[in-house]
Amino acid sequence: HVQLVESGGGSVQAGGSLRLSCAASGYTRSSNCMGWFRQAPGKEREGVAAIYTGASDTTYAESVKGRFTISQDNSKNTVYLQMNNLKPEDTAMYYCAAADIRFRSLWVGYYKHWGQGTQVTVS
């Protein structure tokens, strides 16, 4: 049974940086796909970044390429999202999620395990 806990959100000015962390536990597989999603009020949940842990393959939404970086620390069972040059449009609740697939994807339908979310506000 997978459990995910996000942390690291907060309020920053445009151009600032934040690093989100997702602590994972309860995995039954040695490889997995982990993703970061975000949802602003009145908008659909959208994929931000994903990593296939078995191969460290990553993918990003076009809107965050060059600014966000997803990474993992297997020894800590933790996935990170480094967010640089933040913009007001990045303001959203950010969720960590896990998918039982053997490849990378930002399609929300693949993800069956979700954290509670951490708020990011950029002004």
XYZ file of C-alpha atoms in Angstrom, residues 5-93:
89
model
C 3.563 12.853 1.738
C 4.476 16.162 0.095
C 6.330 19.042 1.701
C 8.228 22.172 0.733
C 5.463 24.406 -0.536
C 5.157 28.041 0.406
C 4.858 31.598 -0.843
C 7.565 33.174 -2.982
C 7.972 36.148 -5.255
C 8.182 35.750 -8.998
C 11.645 34.597 -9.989
C 12.166 32.724 -6.754
C 12.722 29.028 -6.147
C 11.218 26.208 -4.130
C 12.016 22.542 -3.765
C 9.160 20.156 -3.157
C 9.721 16.766 -1.585
C 7.621 13.629 -1.762
C 8.333 10.947 0.806
C 7.104 7.560 -0.336
C 6.511 4.395 1.640
C 4.813 1.066 1.168
C 6.096 0.291 -2.328
C 5.967 -3.322 -3.463
C 7.990 -2.767 -6.646
C 11.617 -1.795 -7.048
C 10.711 0.445 -9.978
C 7.834 2.860 -10.430
C 6.691 6.030 -12.116
C 6.419 9.090 -9.910
C 4.827 12.328 -10.990
C 4.130 15.850 -9.870
C 0.791 17.409 -10.729
C -0.764 20.739 -9.943
C -4.249 22.127 -9.766
C -5.356 25.727 -9.467
C -8.911 26.698 -8.444
C -11.313 26.232 -11.329
C -8.759 24.436 -13.494
C -8.078 20.837 -14.429
C -5.332 18.936 -12.715
C -2.294 18.940 -14.974
C 0.899 16.964 -15.126
C 4.051 18.917 -14.350
C 6.874 16.383 -14.297
C 7.338 12.629 -14.064
C 10.182 10.205 -13.573
C 10.366 6.501 -14.305
C 12.478 5.391 -11.389
C 13.697 2.216 -13.038
C 15.601 4.142 -15.684
C 15.573 7.711 -14.323
C 13.738 8.798 -17.462
C 11.985 12.137 -17.023
C 9.369 14.164 -18.820
C 8.043 17.681 -18.294
C 5.135 19.839 -19.248
C 6.157 22.335 -21.893
C 5.308 25.229 -19.594
C 7.945 24.232 -17.031
C 10.771 22.929 -19.213
C 14.036 24.588 -18.329
C 12.678 25.780 -14.994
C 11.633 22.640 -13.090
C 13.654 19.498 -12.442
C 12.372 16.218 -11.061
C 14.817 13.905 -9.317
C 14.914 11.009 -6.900
C 16.926 9.781 -3.963
C 16.375 6.047 -3.743
C 18.137 5.749 -0.401
C 15.518 8.046 1.113
C 12.540 6.884 -0.963
C 12.021 10.507 -1.877
C 11.209 12.329 -5.098
C 11.932 16.025 -5.499
C 10.719 18.829 -7.689
C 13.139 21.715 -7.928
C 11.269 24.776 -9.160
C 13.288 27.754 -10.359
C 12.274 31.066 -11.892
C 8.761 30.676 -10.559
C 5.958 32.587 -12.215
C 2.529 33.638 -10.912
C 0.916 31.081 -13.224
C 2.736 28.357 -11.281
C 0.480 29.075 -8.307
C -1.418 25.890 -7.480
C -1.759 22.984 -5.138
